[in-house]
């Protein structure tokens, strides 16, 4: 998969109803690697990507097959190429309802649920309580964000966080000179998406996301989170970001669990994590 494939990749994702713009494809292509399945005259009929995070872990995504090939085993063939390319790495992906049975057959196990919250006319119902240390992210925060994300996510995502930081407006919460949580918001699909969101608890996550809701009041905003219940999910709902869809995170191999006080409240992308 190269920059020359961008136009066909965009058309492929439109064909299955995904909201990705060419710019969204360009971002994920820039931090990962993938391949394109073509017919005899070079038309793209399928795609798959993977993103290595260290030597023993990777995520898989952008697995698309054209509707006319979906019943012919093409999804399995695409995944077999991913297995060959990624070697012995543990793999994680987000399974749609259509792909779930295939991934189970390939040895992936479900590890929870991710809920896609989105709304077209978002607004804050009321300002959340002020949280000390809340400020806008600045470029010099990058190293701290990478360290915090690595701890919360369970694997190093330096290239991903660097690329997202360049494309995003961010908020951070700082305590005694150390960043304890952050949220990044960037253009995506039909509007903007908030993620990743790394926080110690619901209150911190709400405080980090609220400025982005306020900034995009009346617009389209999305956040993907595993927090179905609790105050954070209720906060997203109260802002007009209802649950639109859900996917199943799945792992093949060892589960890489977070190791610090902060955890991931919102994903950067269902493929990137």
PDB file of C-alpha atoms in Angstrom:
ATOM      1  CA  UNK A   1       0.000   0.000   0.000  1.00  0.00           C
ATOM      2  CA  UNK A   2       1.508   3.340  -1.093  1.00  0.00           C
ATOM      3  CA  UNK A   3       0.421   6.944  -1.513  1.00  0.00           C
ATOM      4  CA  UNK A   4      -0.555   6.073  -5.088  1.00  0.00           C
ATOM      5  CA  UNK A   5      -3.287   3.800  -3.714  1.00  0.00           C
ATOM      6  CA  UNK A   6      -4.928   6.539  -1.666  1.00  0.00           C
ATOM      7  CA  UNK A   7      -7.750   7.290  -4.106  1.00  0.00           C
ATOM      8  CA  UNK A   8      -8.728   3.641  -4.488  1.00  0.00           C
ATOM      9  CA  UNK A   9      -8.525   3.073  -0.731  1.00  0.00           C
ATOM     10  CA  UNK A  10     -10.913   5.966  -0.189  1.00  0.00           C
ATOM     11  CA  UNK A  11     -13.362   4.534  -2.712  1.00  0.00           C
ATOM     12  CA  UNK A  12     -13.071   1.113  -1.103  1.00  0.00           C
ATOM     13  CA  UNK A  13     -14.001   2.490   2.326  1.00  0.00           C
ATOM     14  CA  UNK A  14     -16.903   4.492   0.853  1.00  0.00           C
ATOM     15  CA  UNK A  15     -18.200   1.258  -0.629  1.00  0.00           C
ATOM     16  CA  UNK A  16     -18.595  -0.299   2.843  1.00  0.00           C
ATOM     17  CA  UNK A  17     -20.037   2.856   4.429  1.00  0.00           C
ATOM     18  CA  UNK A  18     -16.975   4.015   6.387  1.00  0.00           C
ATOM     19  CA  UNK A  19     -16.590   7.781   6.954  1.00  0.00           C
ATOM     20  CA  UNK A  20     -12.828   8.026   6.316  1.00  0.00           C
ATOM     21  CA  UNK A  21     -11.665  10.940   4.174  1.00  0.00           C
ATOM     22  CA  UNK A  22      -8.492  10.738   2.051  1.00  0.00           C
ATOM     23  CA  UNK A  23      -6.760  12.693   4.837  1.00  0.00           C
ATOM     24  CA  UNK A  24      -7.782  10.030   7.368  1.00  0.00           C
ATOM     25  CA  UNK A  25      -6.366   7.304   5.153  1.00  0.00           C
ATOM     26  CA  UNK A  26      -3.161   9.302   4.728  1.00  0.00           C
ATOM     27  CA  UNK A  27      -2.686   9.509   8.502  1.00  0.00           C
ATOM     28  CA  UNK A  28      -3.092   5.764   9.154  1.00  0.00           C
ATOM     29  CA  UNK A  29      -0.958   4.893   6.140  1.00  0.00           C
ATOM     30  CA  UNK A  30       1.785   7.187   7.413  1.00  0.00           C
ATOM     31  CA  UNK A  31       2.195   5.336  10.709  1.00  0.00           C
ATOM     32  CA  UNK A  32       1.611   1.739   9.600  1.00  0.00           C
ATOM     33  CA  UNK A  33       1.966  -0.657   6.717  1.00  0.00           C
ATOM     34  CA  UNK A  34      -0.492  -2.521   4.568  1.00  0.00           C
ATOM     35  CA  UNK A  35      -1.307  -4.069   1.248  1.00  0.00           C
ATOM     36  CA  UNK A  36      -3.955  -3.941  -1.460  1.00  0.00           C
ATOM     37  CA  UNK A  37      -5.676  -6.863  -3.166  1.00  0.00           C
ATOM     38  CA  UNK A  38      -6.262  -6.075  -6.849  1.00  0.00           C
ATOM     39  CA  UNK A  39      -7.920  -7.734  -9.813  1.00  0.00           C
ATOM     40  CA  UNK A  40      -6.173  -8.509 -13.089  1.00  0.00           C
ATOM     41  CA  UNK A  41      -6.450  -4.911 -14.309  1.00  0.00           C
ATOM     42  CA  UNK A  42      -5.311  -3.256 -11.092  1.00  0.00           C
ATOM     43  CA  UNK A  43      -8.630  -2.346  -9.475  1.00  0.00           C
ATOM     44  CA  UNK A  44      -8.529  -2.476  -5.675  1.00  0.00           C
ATOM     45  CA  UNK A  45     -10.855  -5.143  -4.272  1.00  0.00           C
ATOM     46  CA  UNK A  46      -9.537  -5.369  -0.720  1.00  0.00           C
ATOM     47  CA  UNK A  47      -7.144  -3.894   1.816  1.00  0.00           C
ATOM     48  CA  UNK A  48      -5.578  -4.650   5.182  1.00  0.00           C
ATOM     49  CA  UNK A  49      -3.176  -2.767   7.444  1.00  0.00           C
ATOM     50  CA  UNK A  50      -1.201  -3.371  10.618  1.00  0.00           C
ATOM     51  CA  UNK A  51       0.684  -1.117  13.003  1.00  0.00           C
ATOM     52  CA  UNK A  52       3.652  -2.469  14.993  1.00  0.00           C
ATOM     53  CA  UNK A  53       3.956  -1.120  18.542  1.00  0.00           C
ATOM     54  CA  UNK A  54       7.286  -2.513  19.666  1.00  0.00           C
ATOM     55  CA  UNK A  55       8.676  -5.928  18.763  1.00  0.00           C
ATOM     56  CA  UNK A  56       5.935  -8.090  20.259  1.00  0.00           C
ATOM     57  CA  UNK A  57       2.622  -6.289  19.698  1.00  0.00           C
ATOM     58  CA  UNK A  58       0.629  -4.818  16.800  1.00  0.00           C
ATOM     59  CA  UNK A  59      -2.883  -3.767  15.900  1.00  0.00           C
ATOM     60  CA  UNK A  60      -4.756  -4.708  12.732  1.00  0.00           C
ATOM     61  CA  UNK A  61      -7.305  -2.640  10.865  1.00  0.00           C
ATOM     62  CA  UNK A  62      -8.623  -1.158   7.627  1.00  0.00           C
ATOM     63  CA  UNK A  63      -9.508  -4.715   6.608  1.00  0.00           C
ATOM     64  CA  UNK A  64     -11.942  -4.190   3.739  1.00  0.00           C
ATOM     65  CA  UNK A  65     -13.205  -6.447   0.991  1.00  0.00           C
ATOM     66  CA  UNK A  66     -15.514  -5.343  -1.778  1.00  0.00           C
ATOM     67  CA  UNK A  67     -19.063  -6.641  -1.274  1.00  0.00           C
ATOM     68  CA  UNK A  68     -18.853  -9.057  -4.205  1.00  0.00           C
ATOM     69  CA  UNK A  69     -15.828 -10.821  -2.657  1.00  0.00           C
ATOM     70  CA  UNK A  70     -16.987 -11.043   0.950  1.00  0.00           C
ATOM     71  CA  UNK A  71     -18.510 -14.519   0.502  1.00  0.00           C
ATOM     72  CA  UNK A  72     -15.454 -15.942  -1.273  1.00  0.00           C
ATOM     73  CA  UNK A  73     -13.000 -16.205   1.620  1.00  0.00           C
ATOM     74  CA  UNK A  74     -11.130 -13.027   0.763  1.00  0.00           C
ATOM     75  CA  UNK A  75     -11.180 -11.777   4.388  1.00  0.00           C
ATOM     76  CA  UNK A  76      -9.338 -14.885   5.555  1.00  0.00           C
ATOM     77  CA  UNK A  77      -6.762 -14.493   2.784  1.00  0.00           C
ATOM     78  CA  UNK A  78      -6.134 -10.879   3.772  1.00  0.00           C
ATOM     79  CA  UNK A  79      -5.637 -11.869   7.415  1.00  0.00           C
ATOM     80  CA  UNK A  80      -3.247 -14.662   6.466  1.00  0.00           C
ATOM     81  CA  UNK A  81      -1.035 -12.080   4.778  1.00  0.00           C
ATOM     82  CA  UNK A  82      -1.172  -9.962   7.955  1.00  0.00           C
ATOM     83  CA  UNK A  83      -0.092 -12.995  10.028  1.00  0.00           C
ATOM     84  CA  UNK A  84       2.824 -13.607   7.686  1.00  0.00           C
ATOM     85  CA  UNK A  85       3.953  -9.976   7.795  1.00  0.00           C
ATOM     86  CA  UNK A  86       3.562  -9.410  11.543  1.00  0.00           C
ATOM     87  CA  UNK A  87       5.418 -12.568  12.564  1.00  0.00           C
ATOM     88  CA  UNK A  88       5.096 -13.680  16.190  1.00  0.00           C
ATOM     89  CA  UNK A  89       3.573 -10.439  17.449  1.00  0.00           C
ATOM     90  CA  UNK A  90       0.453 -10.487  19.592  1.00  0.00           C
ATOM     91  CA  UNK A  91      -2.341  -8.874  17.579  1.00  0.00           C
ATOM     92  CA  UNK A  92      -5.354  -6.766  18.525  1.00  0.00           C
ATOM     93  CA  UNK A  93      -8.212  -5.570  16.336  1.00  0.00           C
ATOM     94  CA  UNK A  94     -11.736  -4.153  16.538  1.00  0.00           C
ATOM     95  CA  UNK A  95     -14.247  -6.546  15.005  1.00  0.00           C
ATOM     96  CA  UNK A  96     -17.421  -5.370  13.345  1.00  0.00           C
ATOM     97  CA  UNK A  97     -20.454  -7.616  13.575  1.00  0.00           C
ATOM     98  CA  UNK A  98     -19.776  -8.786  10.006  1.00  0.00           C
ATOM     99  CA  UNK A  99     -16.194  -9.792  10.772  1.00  0.00           C
ATOM    100  CA  UNK A 100     -16.614 -11.274  14.247  1.00  0.00           C
ATOM    101  CA  UNK A 101     -17.094 -14.929  13.229  1.00  0.00           C
ATOM    102  CA  UNK A 102     -14.066 -14.840  10.931  1.00  0.00           C
ATOM    103  CA  UNK A 103     -11.805 -13.428  13.621  1.00  0.00           C
ATOM    104  CA  UNK A 104     -12.983 -16.003  16.159  1.00  0.00           C
ATOM    105  CA  UNK A 105     -12.168 -18.734  13.641  1.00  0.00           C
ATOM    106  CA  UNK A 106      -8.685 -17.232  13.243  1.00  0.00           C
ATOM    107  CA  UNK A 107      -7.945 -17.445  16.967  1.00  0.00           C
ATOM    108  CA  UNK A 108      -8.948 -13.993  18.198  1.00  0.00           C
ATOM    109  CA  UNK A 109     -10.692 -13.741  21.576  1.00  0.00           C
ATOM    110  CA  UNK A 110     -13.076 -10.930  22.614  1.00  0.00           C
ATOM    111  CA  UNK A 111     -11.847  -8.673  25.426  1.00  0.00           C
ATOM    112  CA  UNK A 112     -14.710  -6.213  25.862  1.00  0.00           C
ATOM    113  CA  UNK A 113     -16.778  -3.760  23.869  1.00  0.00           C
ATOM    114  CA  UNK A 114     -16.106  -0.357  22.279  1.00  0.00           C
ATOM    115  CA  UNK A 115     -18.947   2.119  21.832  1.00  0.00           C
ATOM    116  CA  UNK A 116     -18.950   4.745  19.096  1.00  0.00           C
ATOM    117  CA  UNK A 117     -20.566   7.893  20.502  1.00  0.00           C
ATOM    118  CA  UNK A 118     -21.342  10.644  18.028  1.00  0.00           C
ATOM    119  CA  UNK A 119     -23.648  13.591  17.529  1.00  0.00           C
ATOM    120  CA  UNK A 120     -24.368  16.222  14.892  1.00  0.00           C
ATOM    121  CA  UNK A 121     -25.261  19.157  17.148  1.00  0.00           C
ATOM    122  CA  UNK A 122     -23.146  18.678  20.243  1.00  0.00           C
ATOM    123  CA  UNK A 123     -23.247  21.071  23.153  1.00  0.00           C
ATOM    124  CA  UNK A 124     -22.299  21.125  26.812  1.00  0.00           C
ATOM    125  CA  UNK A 125     -25.400  20.799  28.991  1.00  0.00           C
ATOM    126  CA  UNK A 126     -23.515  22.754  31.681  1.00  0.00           C
ATOM    127  CA  UNK A 127     -19.841  23.501  32.345  1.00  0.00           C
ATOM    128  CA  UNK A 128     -18.204  20.699  34.386  1.00  0.00           C
ATOM    129  CA  UNK A 129     -16.470  21.625  37.659  1.00  0.00           C
ATOM    130  CA  UNK A 130     -13.133  23.314  37.057  1.00  0.00           C
ATOM    131  CA  UNK A 131     -10.202  20.921  37.443  1.00  0.00           C
ATOM    132  CA  UNK A 132      -6.862  22.351  38.587  1.00  0.00           C
ATOM    133  CA  UNK A 133      -4.064  22.040  36.066  1.00  0.00           C
ATOM    134  CA  UNK A 134      -6.272  21.915  32.962  1.00  0.00           C
ATOM    135  CA  UNK A 135      -4.630  23.693  30.025  1.00  0.00           C
ATOM    136  CA  UNK A 136      -4.107  23.492  26.284  1.00  0.00           C
ATOM    137  CA  UNK A 137      -1.488  21.039  25.040  1.00  0.00           C
ATOM    138  CA  UNK A 138       1.652  22.517  23.478  1.00  0.00           C
ATOM    139  CA  UNK A 139       4.298  20.871  21.245  1.00  0.00           C
ATOM    140  CA  UNK A 140       6.772  20.553  24.117  1.00  0.00           C
ATOM    141  CA  UNK A 141       4.295  18.183  25.851  1.00  0.00           C
ATOM    142  CA  UNK A 142       4.869  15.472  23.240  1.00  0.00           C
ATOM    143  CA  UNK A 143       7.414  13.380  25.180  1.00  0.00           C
ATOM    144  CA  UNK A 144       5.201  13.420  28.285  1.00  0.00           C
ATOM    145  CA  UNK A 145       2.141  12.406  26.265  1.00  0.00           C
ATOM    146  CA  UNK A 146       4.034   9.502  24.721  1.00  0.00           C
ATOM    147  CA  UNK A 147       5.187   8.262  28.137  1.00  0.00           C
ATOM    148  CA  UNK A 148       1.698   8.541  29.614  1.00  0.00           C
ATOM    149  CA  UNK A 149       0.073   6.866  26.606  1.00  0.00           C
ATOM    150  CA  UNK A 150       2.556   3.977  26.721  1.00  0.00           C
ATOM    151  CA  UNK A 151       1.671   3.348  30.352  1.00  0.00           C
ATOM    152  CA  UNK A 152      -2.090   3.632  29.794  1.00  0.00           C
ATOM    153  CA  UNK A 153      -2.211   1.661  26.543  1.00  0.00           C
ATOM    154  CA  UNK A 154       0.265  -1.085  27.441  1.00  0.00           C
ATOM    155  CA  UNK A 155       2.523  -0.681  24.396  1.00  0.00           C
ATOM    156  CA  UNK A 156       4.693   2.096  22.873  1.00  0.00           C
ATOM    157  CA  UNK A 157       2.896   4.144  20.201  1.00  0.00           C
ATOM    158  CA  UNK A 158       5.466   6.885  19.645  1.00  0.00           C
ATOM    159  CA  UNK A 159       4.833   7.339  15.912  1.00  0.00           C
ATOM    160  CA  UNK A 160       1.063   7.336  16.349  1.00  0.00           C
ATOM    161  CA  UNK A 161       1.011   9.885  19.171  1.00  0.00           C
ATOM    162  CA  UNK A 162       3.496  12.091  17.306  1.00  0.00           C
ATOM    163  CA  UNK A 163       1.353  12.057  14.158  1.00  0.00           C
ATOM    164  CA  UNK A 164      -1.863  12.645  16.115  1.00  0.00           C
ATOM    165  CA  UNK A 165      -0.328  15.518  18.061  1.00  0.00           C
ATOM    166  CA  UNK A 166       0.583  17.240  14.790  1.00  0.00           C
ATOM    167  CA  UNK A 167      -2.986  16.874  13.488  1.00  0.00           C
ATOM    168  CA  UNK A 168      -4.832  17.720  16.720  1.00  0.00           C
ATOM    169  CA  UNK A 169      -5.792  20.327  19.265  1.00  0.00           C
ATOM    170  CA  UNK A 170      -5.136  18.928  22.725  1.00  0.00           C
ATOM    171  CA  UNK A 171      -5.952  19.418  26.383  1.00  0.00           C
ATOM    172  CA  UNK A 172      -3.844  18.208  29.310  1.00  0.00           C
ATOM    173  CA  UNK A 173      -4.121  18.136  33.086  1.00  0.00           C
ATOM    174  CA  UNK A 174      -0.866  18.886  34.845  1.00  0.00           C
ATOM    175  CA  UNK A 175       0.031  18.202  38.478  1.00  0.00           C
ATOM    176  CA  UNK A 176       3.274  19.449  40.017  1.00  0.00           C
ATOM    177  CA  UNK A 177       4.877  19.719  36.591  1.00  0.00           C
ATOM    178  CA  UNK A 178       3.790  16.239  35.427  1.00  0.00           C
ATOM    179  CA  UNK A 179       1.014  15.538  32.915  1.00  0.00           C
ATOM    180  CA  UNK A 180      -1.589  13.206  34.468  1.00  0.00           C
ATOM    181  CA  UNK A 181      -4.069  13.065  31.567  1.00  0.00           C
ATOM    182  CA  UNK A 182      -4.666  14.298  28.023  1.00  0.00           C
ATOM    183  CA  UNK A 183      -7.170  14.350  25.167  1.00  0.00           C
ATOM    184  CA  UNK A 184      -6.522  15.059  21.491  1.00  0.00           C
ATOM    185  CA  UNK A 185      -9.163  16.233  18.999  1.00  0.00           C
ATOM    186  CA  UNK A 186      -8.673  16.263  15.235  1.00  0.00           C
ATOM    187  CA  UNK A 187     -10.688  16.466  12.002  1.00  0.00           C
ATOM    188  CA  UNK A 188     -12.033  13.068  10.998  1.00  0.00           C
ATOM    189  CA  UNK A 189     -14.828  11.740   8.831  1.00  0.00           C
ATOM    190  CA  UNK A 190     -17.971  13.876   9.074  1.00  0.00           C
ATOM    191  CA  UNK A 191     -16.512  16.326  11.585  1.00  0.00           C
ATOM    192  CA  UNK A 192     -14.071  15.806  14.465  1.00  0.00           C
ATOM    193  CA  UNK A 193     -13.095  12.935  16.754  1.00  0.00           C
ATOM    194  CA  UNK A 194     -11.769  13.146  20.314  1.00  0.00           C
ATOM    195  CA  UNK A 195      -9.129  10.519  21.033  1.00  0.00           C
ATOM    196  CA  UNK A 196      -7.019   9.242  22.488  1.00  0.00           C
ATOM    197  CA  UNK A 197      -8.365  10.248  25.894  1.00  0.00           C
ATOM    198  CA  UNK A 198      -6.099   9.189  28.773  1.00  0.00           C
ATOM    199  CA  UNK A 199      -7.280   9.932  32.308  1.00  0.00           C
ATOM    200  CA  UNK A 200      -7.219   8.579  35.853  1.00  0.00           C
ATOM    201  CA  UNK A 201     -10.992   8.618  36.362  1.00  0.00           C
ATOM    202  CA  UNK A 202     -14.308   9.753  34.905  1.00  0.00           C
ATOM    203  CA  UNK A 203     -14.034  13.266  36.310  1.00  0.00           C
ATOM    204  CA  UNK A 204     -10.640  13.818  34.689  1.00  0.00           C
ATOM    205  CA  UNK A 205     -11.860  12.404  31.369  1.00  0.00           C
ATOM    206  CA  UNK A 206     -14.886  14.717  31.426  1.00  0.00           C
ATOM    207  CA  UNK A 207     -12.719  17.746  32.253  1.00  0.00           C
ATOM    208  CA  UNK A 208     -10.368  16.936  29.352  1.00  0.00           C
ATOM    209  CA  UNK A 209     -13.141  16.406  26.784  1.00  0.00           C
ATOM    210  CA  UNK A 210     -15.454  19.290  27.772  1.00  0.00           C
ATOM    211  CA  UNK A 211     -13.328  22.014  26.081  1.00  0.00           C
ATOM    212  CA  UNK A 212     -13.460  20.083  22.807  1.00  0.00           C
ATOM    213  CA  UNK A 213     -17.240  19.776  23.008  1.00  0.00           C
ATOM    214  CA  UNK A 214     -17.454  23.503  23.664  1.00  0.00           C
ATOM    215  CA  UNK A 215     -15.093  24.253  20.770  1.00  0.00           C
ATOM    216  CA  UNK A 216     -17.240  22.250  18.336  1.00  0.00           C
ATOM    217  CA  UNK A 217     -20.645  23.225  19.677  1.00  0.00           C
ATOM    218  CA  UNK A 218     -23.290  22.735  16.992  1.00  0.00           C
ATOM    219  CA  UNK A 219     -20.971  20.536  14.938  1.00  0.00           C
ATOM    220  CA  UNK A 220     -20.315  16.824  14.504  1.00  0.00           C
ATOM    221  CA  UNK A 221     -18.188  15.172  17.188  1.00  0.00           C
ATOM    222  CA  UNK A 222     -17.285  11.538  17.840  1.00  0.00           C
ATOM    223  CA  UNK A 223     -15.604   9.623  20.660  1.00  0.00           C
ATOM    224  CA  UNK A 224     -14.967   5.863  20.791  1.00  0.00           C
ATOM    225  CA  UNK A 225     -14.866   4.479  24.322  1.00  0.00           C
ATOM    226  CA  UNK A 226     -15.088   1.238  26.269  1.00  0.00           C
ATOM    227  CA  UNK A 227     -16.836   3.096  29.094  1.00  0.00           C
ATOM    228  CA  UNK A 228     -20.422   1.976  28.473  1.00  0.00           C
ATOM    229  CA  UNK A 229     -21.601   2.696  32.005  1.00  0.00           C
ATOM    230  CA  UNK A 230     -20.518   5.366  34.454  1.00  0.00           C
ATOM    231  CA  UNK A 231     -20.239   9.118  34.470  1.00  0.00           C
ATOM    232  CA  UNK A 232     -18.079   9.487  31.371  1.00  0.00           C
ATOM    233  CA  UNK A 233     -20.508   7.653  29.082  1.00  0.00           C
ATOM    234  CA  UNK A 234     -23.400   9.595  30.610  1.00  0.00           C
ATOM    235  CA  UNK A 235     -21.506  12.837  29.984  1.00  0.00           C
ATOM    236  CA  UNK A 236     -21.066  12.019  26.288  1.00  0.00           C
ATOM    237  CA  UNK A 237     -24.775  11.216  26.028  1.00  0.00           C
ATOM    238  CA  UNK A 238     -25.700  14.496  27.733  1.00  0.00           C
ATOM    239  CA  UNK A 239     -23.649  16.388  25.131  1.00  0.00           C
ATOM    240  CA  UNK A 240     -25.697  14.827  22.326  1.00  0.00           C
ATOM    241  CA  UNK A 241     -23.141  12.116  21.518  1.00  0.00           C
ATOM    242  CA  UNK A 242     -25.351   9.046  21.608  1.00  0.00           C
ATOM    243  CA  UNK A 243     -24.187   5.493  20.892  1.00  0.00           C
ATOM    244  CA  UNK A 244     -24.259   5.024  17.140  1.00  0.00           C
ATOM    245  CA  UNK A 245     -22.556   1.639  16.862  1.00  0.00           C
ATOM    246  CA  UNK A 246     -20.260  -0.747  18.695  1.00  0.00           C
ATOM    247  CA  UNK A 247     -17.387  -3.080  17.862  1.00  0.00           C
ATOM    248  CA  UNK A 248     -15.682  -5.903  19.745  1.00  0.00           C
ATOM    249  CA  UNK A 249     -11.983  -5.526  20.615  1.00  0.00           C
ATOM    250  CA  UNK A 250     -10.247  -8.882  20.149  1.00  0.00           C
ATOM    251  CA  UNK A 251      -6.787 -10.226  20.895  1.00  0.00           C
ATOM    252  CA  UNK A 252      -4.739 -13.024  19.342  1.00  0.00           C
ATOM    253  CA  UNK A 253      -1.980 -13.876  21.770  1.00  0.00           C
ATOM    254  CA  UNK A 254      -1.156 -12.112  25.011  1.00  0.00           C
ATOM    255  CA  UNK A 255      -3.217  -9.171  26.219  1.00  0.00           C
ATOM    256  CA  UNK A 256      -1.010  -6.109  26.798  1.00  0.00           C
ATOM    257  CA  UNK A 257      -2.572  -4.489  29.842  1.00  0.00           C
ATOM    258  CA  UNK A 258      -1.952  -0.923  31.052  1.00  0.00           C
ATOM    259  CA  UNK A 259       0.532  -0.443  33.859  1.00  0.00           C
ATOM    260  CA  UNK A 260      -0.106   2.950  35.451  1.00  0.00           C
ATOM    261  CA  UNK A 261      -2.749   4.979  37.262  1.00  0.00           C
ATOM    262  CA  UNK A 262      -4.114   6.464  34.030  1.00  0.00           C
ATOM    263  CA  UNK A 263      -6.141   4.428  31.562  1.00  0.00           C
ATOM    264  CA  UNK A 264      -7.484   4.896  28.060  1.00  0.00           C
ATOM    265  CA  UNK A 265     -10.991   6.378  28.129  1.00  0.00           C
ATOM    266  CA  UNK A 266     -11.147   7.094  24.404  1.00  0.00           C
ATOM    267  CA  UNK A 267      -9.522   5.556  21.354  1.00  0.00           C
ATOM    268  CA  UNK A 268      -7.504   7.424  18.754  1.00  0.00           C
ATOM    269  CA  UNK A 269      -9.002   5.195  16.090  1.00  0.00           C
ATOM    270  CA  UNK A 270     -10.624   1.760  16.163  1.00  0.00           C
ATOM    271  CA  UNK A 271      -7.582   0.408  14.288  1.00  0.00           C
ATOM    272  CA  UNK A 272      -4.798   2.377  15.978  1.00  0.00           C
ATOM    273  CA  UNK A 273      -6.326   1.885  19.434  1.00  0.00           C
TER     274      UNK A 273
END
